[in-house]
Amino acid sequence: MSTAATADASSSGDTTEGSVRLLTLQSEDGEVFEVKETIATQSVTIKGMVDDDCATSTIPVCNVTGRTLAMVIEWWNKHEIGAVSNEKELKEWESQFDTIDDKSDRDDVYDLLMAANYLNIPTLLDCCTSAVAEAIKGKSTDEMREFFDIKSDFDEKEEDALRKENQWAFEN
Amino acid sequence: MANHSNSTKNAVSFCLLPSDLIHNILLYLALPEIMGMKLVNKSISYLISDQNFVREINSRSKSAWWLFVYKKRWCRNAVLEGFTDQSTRWFKIAIADLLKPVISPFEDLYFMTASANIFLFASNSKRQVFAVNLVSKTVKEIPASPLGPRGTSSWRRSGMKLVAERERFRFLFAELVNDRPVLFEYSSETNTWLSMEAKENTGNLPRGVEREGDCIFLNVTNRPHGSVVVAVGSQSNNAPPVIIRPRIDVGGNNNNNDRQQVAVGFSNWGSATDRLHVYGDGHMVIIRSSGVDDKSSSEARSVRKLRSIEVWGLSRNGEYWEYISRVPSDLMKKISKDYGVMMGCLEKADWEIKIVLMSNHECLWQMFWLSYDMETNSWTWIPLPDCNMKGLNMAGIAFSRGLTLS
């Protein structure tokens, strides 16, 4: 990007901090966040907007609440190149996503999944997807229902038919 | 993750996630877990039945490895269990209801081998082989081979191979008949056996020996200093099978560094108990061990300690077994425990060699799964959860790939 273009962008409401451009993101519920462009472009969606020069004013992040967006930004900060000195530290930080036994943690992961999907953040998407999968592993159907807080809408006949269909898997 | 609790919150639940996200989550799971998810509720069941998703799961399953163990206390409560490295637990594979109409619960069954959705069992009393298809939920009685009905003890693991694709399968085994290696092949399509006498290797190995994926190797005899192997193209094209007679040339007076290194520290050459060979798919693992105590009292000799595990393969011309790699010492430290007896099983596919070794020490079973990647020359240890073998007998163990959803 040329200097002229940067100056242009700041005059139209953008701010710069040193040589790093800041982007303004607004959550669905109106919270406003200023994020370094270099960090926010971990989102393929935002990177596309920046590349197309559409990121010059406030970027509305629909479907993502301020609460979730704050978590997404925390993720970006940790995953900025050079932010964490080693891979081990990053893995340790990421390990908070490993246990989602609490309902509130679970809800956070669903929200983050939706946000990661909407903003197209591959690393966050993979992490949350595998966190949910890890939590399902080893659970029986009843345990899965309890875990997801889902009531079965099958009648006995339908459930029996499904069990018969994949008979071999149901002695666990 | 709970620092931001003072602002508004979406109420997303699992079922409200977009279907592609749910599909991505399910792709991390083992098949029985996916089937379990299907019973959670109608909307998830509908997502799992999606044709594209089923296709994706089935295509991934083709290369997913399973380890199956058939264990029993009495024949009445035999259990088939499977483990895949996609999960962290053993899954019971419910076959009793399938077998019930065909095989009396008192029948003494032995699990021989598996491929894709097909599992082969041999009945000792009926001297017959049965093929159980988990997906079509059928049990097929395989007619006796040209060698006649046989009991479970006549079958040797390294001498047989099951190749299954969807409903169809071929079951091959090689055996000495009047001192000549003969290949027997059963095809489920024709429900008949073919037998073919193998030809001596006159330097023209089947093309597949160079391109290993195209060849099936069946061991006819395994002796400490060499084997007789029958090689046959993996596509049934009536090309005659070829006899290969690879020698084991360890610690001989050659200059090969690898082989000399292998021989170091090995003084009891020729003593069968110090060297266990496990064969499969044109490869071999040599497990070296020694008595825990150097005093050669019979008691000390009965406890053994693992020294090394090496994988060997057939040389290009098939004339000898060639050293490929050995389990690195840091990995050996993790798996090396005292044991009394050991058995093992080896399968190879797509440049991956899977080895399971089972040892028994004072009635306790230990089982470990090792994986060797031929492309990256790297070993991995896949920890197995406890299989609860205490007091049970092992009635068959096998690796398999390609168990599918439908």
Coordinates of C-alpha atoms in Angstrom, one line a residue, chain A residues 28-29 31 63 65-67 70-71 74 96-97 105 107-114 117 125-126 129-130 132-133 136-139 141 144-145 148 150-154 158-159 162-172, chain B residues 1-5 7-10 12-18 20-21 24-25 28-29 31-33 35-45 79 86-94 97-98 134-135 137 403-405:
Chain A
E28 CA -23.8 -7.2 16.4
D29 CA -24.7 -5.6 19.8
E31 CA -19.6 -2.8 20.9
N63 CA -24.0 -12.4 14.1
T65 CA -21.7 -10.4 20.0
G66 CA -19.2 -8.1 21.7
R67 CA -18.5 -10.8 24.2
A70 CA -13.5 -10.0 22.5
M71 CA -12.6 -13.7 22.7
E74 CA -7.8 -12.5 22.3
Q96 CA -8.3 -24.0 27.8
F97 CA -10.5 -25.1 24.9
D105 CA -17.6 -23.1 28.3
D107 CA -21.8 -22.1 24.9
D108 CA -18.6 -20.1 24.4
V109 CA -17.2 -22.7 22.1
Y110 CA -20.4 -22.7 20.0
D111 CA -20.3 -18.9 19.8
L112 CA -16.7 -19.0 18.8
L113 CA -17.4 -21.7 16.2
M114 CA -20.1 -19.5 14.7
N117 CA -17.1 -19.7 10.6
L125 CA -12.4 -23.0 13.6
D126 CA -10.1 -26.2 13.8
T129 CA -14.3 -28.1 16.1
S130 CA -11.8 -30.5 17.6
V132 CA -16.3 -30.3 20.6
A133 CA -15.3 -33.6 18.9
I136 CA -18.1 -36.3 22.3
K137 CA -15.5 -39.1 22.1
G138 CA -16.2 -42.0 24.3
K139 CA -19.7 -41.0 25.2
T141 CA -25.9 -41.8 23.1
M144 CA -24.3 -37.3 24.3
R145 CA -27.9 -36.1 24.7
F148 CA -25.7 -31.3 24.3
I150 CA -31.0 -32.4 23.6
K151 CA -34.1 -34.4 24.2
S152 CA -34.7 -37.3 21.9
D153 CA -37.6 -36.8 19.5
F154 CA -37.6 -40.4 18.3
E158 CA -37.8 -45.3 15.3
E159 CA -35.0 -45.6 17.7
L162 CA -31.9 -46.9 13.8
R163 CA -30.2 -49.3 16.2
K164 CA -30.9 -52.2 13.9
E165 CA -29.5 -50.3 10.9
N166 CA -26.1 -50.0 12.5
Q167 CA -26.4 -52.9 14.8
W168 CA -22.7 -53.6 15.3
A169 CA -22.0 -50.3 16.9
F170 CA -24.6 -50.5 19.7
E171 CA -23.3 -52.7 22.4
N172 CA -21.3 -49.9 24.0
Chain B
M1 CA -12.8 -18.0 28.8
A2 CA -15.2 -16.4 31.3
N3 CA -13.8 -12.9 31.4
H4 CA -16.4 -11.3 29.2
S5 CA -19.6 -12.2 30.9
S7 CA -22.2 -8.3 27.7
T8 CA -25.0 -10.0 25.8
K9 CA -24.7 -13.6 24.8
N10 CA -26.0 -15.6 21.9
V12 CA -26.5 -21.1 20.3
S13 CA -26.9 -24.8 20.9
F14 CA -25.3 -27.7 19.1
C15 CA -28.2 -28.4 16.8
L16 CA -28.3 -24.7 15.7
L17 CA -24.8 -24.8 14.3
P18 CA -24.6 -24.8 10.5
D20 CA -21.2 -28.0 7.6
L21 CA -19.8 -27.2 11.1
N24 CA -16.7 -31.1 10.4
I25 CA -17.1 -32.0 14.1
Y28 CA -13.1 -36.2 14.0
L29 CA -15.1 -39.1 15.4
L31 CA -17.6 -44.7 13.3
P32 CA -19.4 -46.1 16.4
E33 CA -19.4 -42.6 17.8
M35 CA -23.6 -43.9 14.8
G36 CA -24.2 -43.1 18.4
M37 CA -24.7 -39.4 17.4
K38 CA -27.3 -40.5 14.9
L39 CA -29.5 -41.6 17.8
V40 CA -29.4 -38.3 19.6
N41 CA -32.2 -36.7 17.7
K42 CA -33.9 -36.5 14.3
S43 CA -32.1 -33.4 13.1
I44 CA -28.6 -34.9 13.8
S45 CA -29.7 -38.2 12.4
V79 CA -16.6 -60.5 22.6
Q86 CA -9.4 -41.8 16.0
S87 CA -10.8 -42.5 19.5
T88 CA -9.5 -43.2 22.9
R89 CA -11.4 -46.4 23.8
W90 CA -12.2 -49.9 22.8
F91 CA -15.6 -50.4 21.1
K92 CA -17.5 -53.6 21.4
I93 CA -18.5 -54.8 18.0
A94 CA -21.9 -56.5 18.4
D97 CA -27.0 -61.4 17.1
L98 CA -25.7 -61.8 13.6
L134 CA -21.3 -55.8 9.5
V135 CA -22.9 -53.5 7.0
K137 CA -25.7 -57.8 8.4
L403 CA -14.8 -50.3 8.0
T404 CA -17.5 -48.0 6.7
L405 CA -20.7 -46.3 7.7

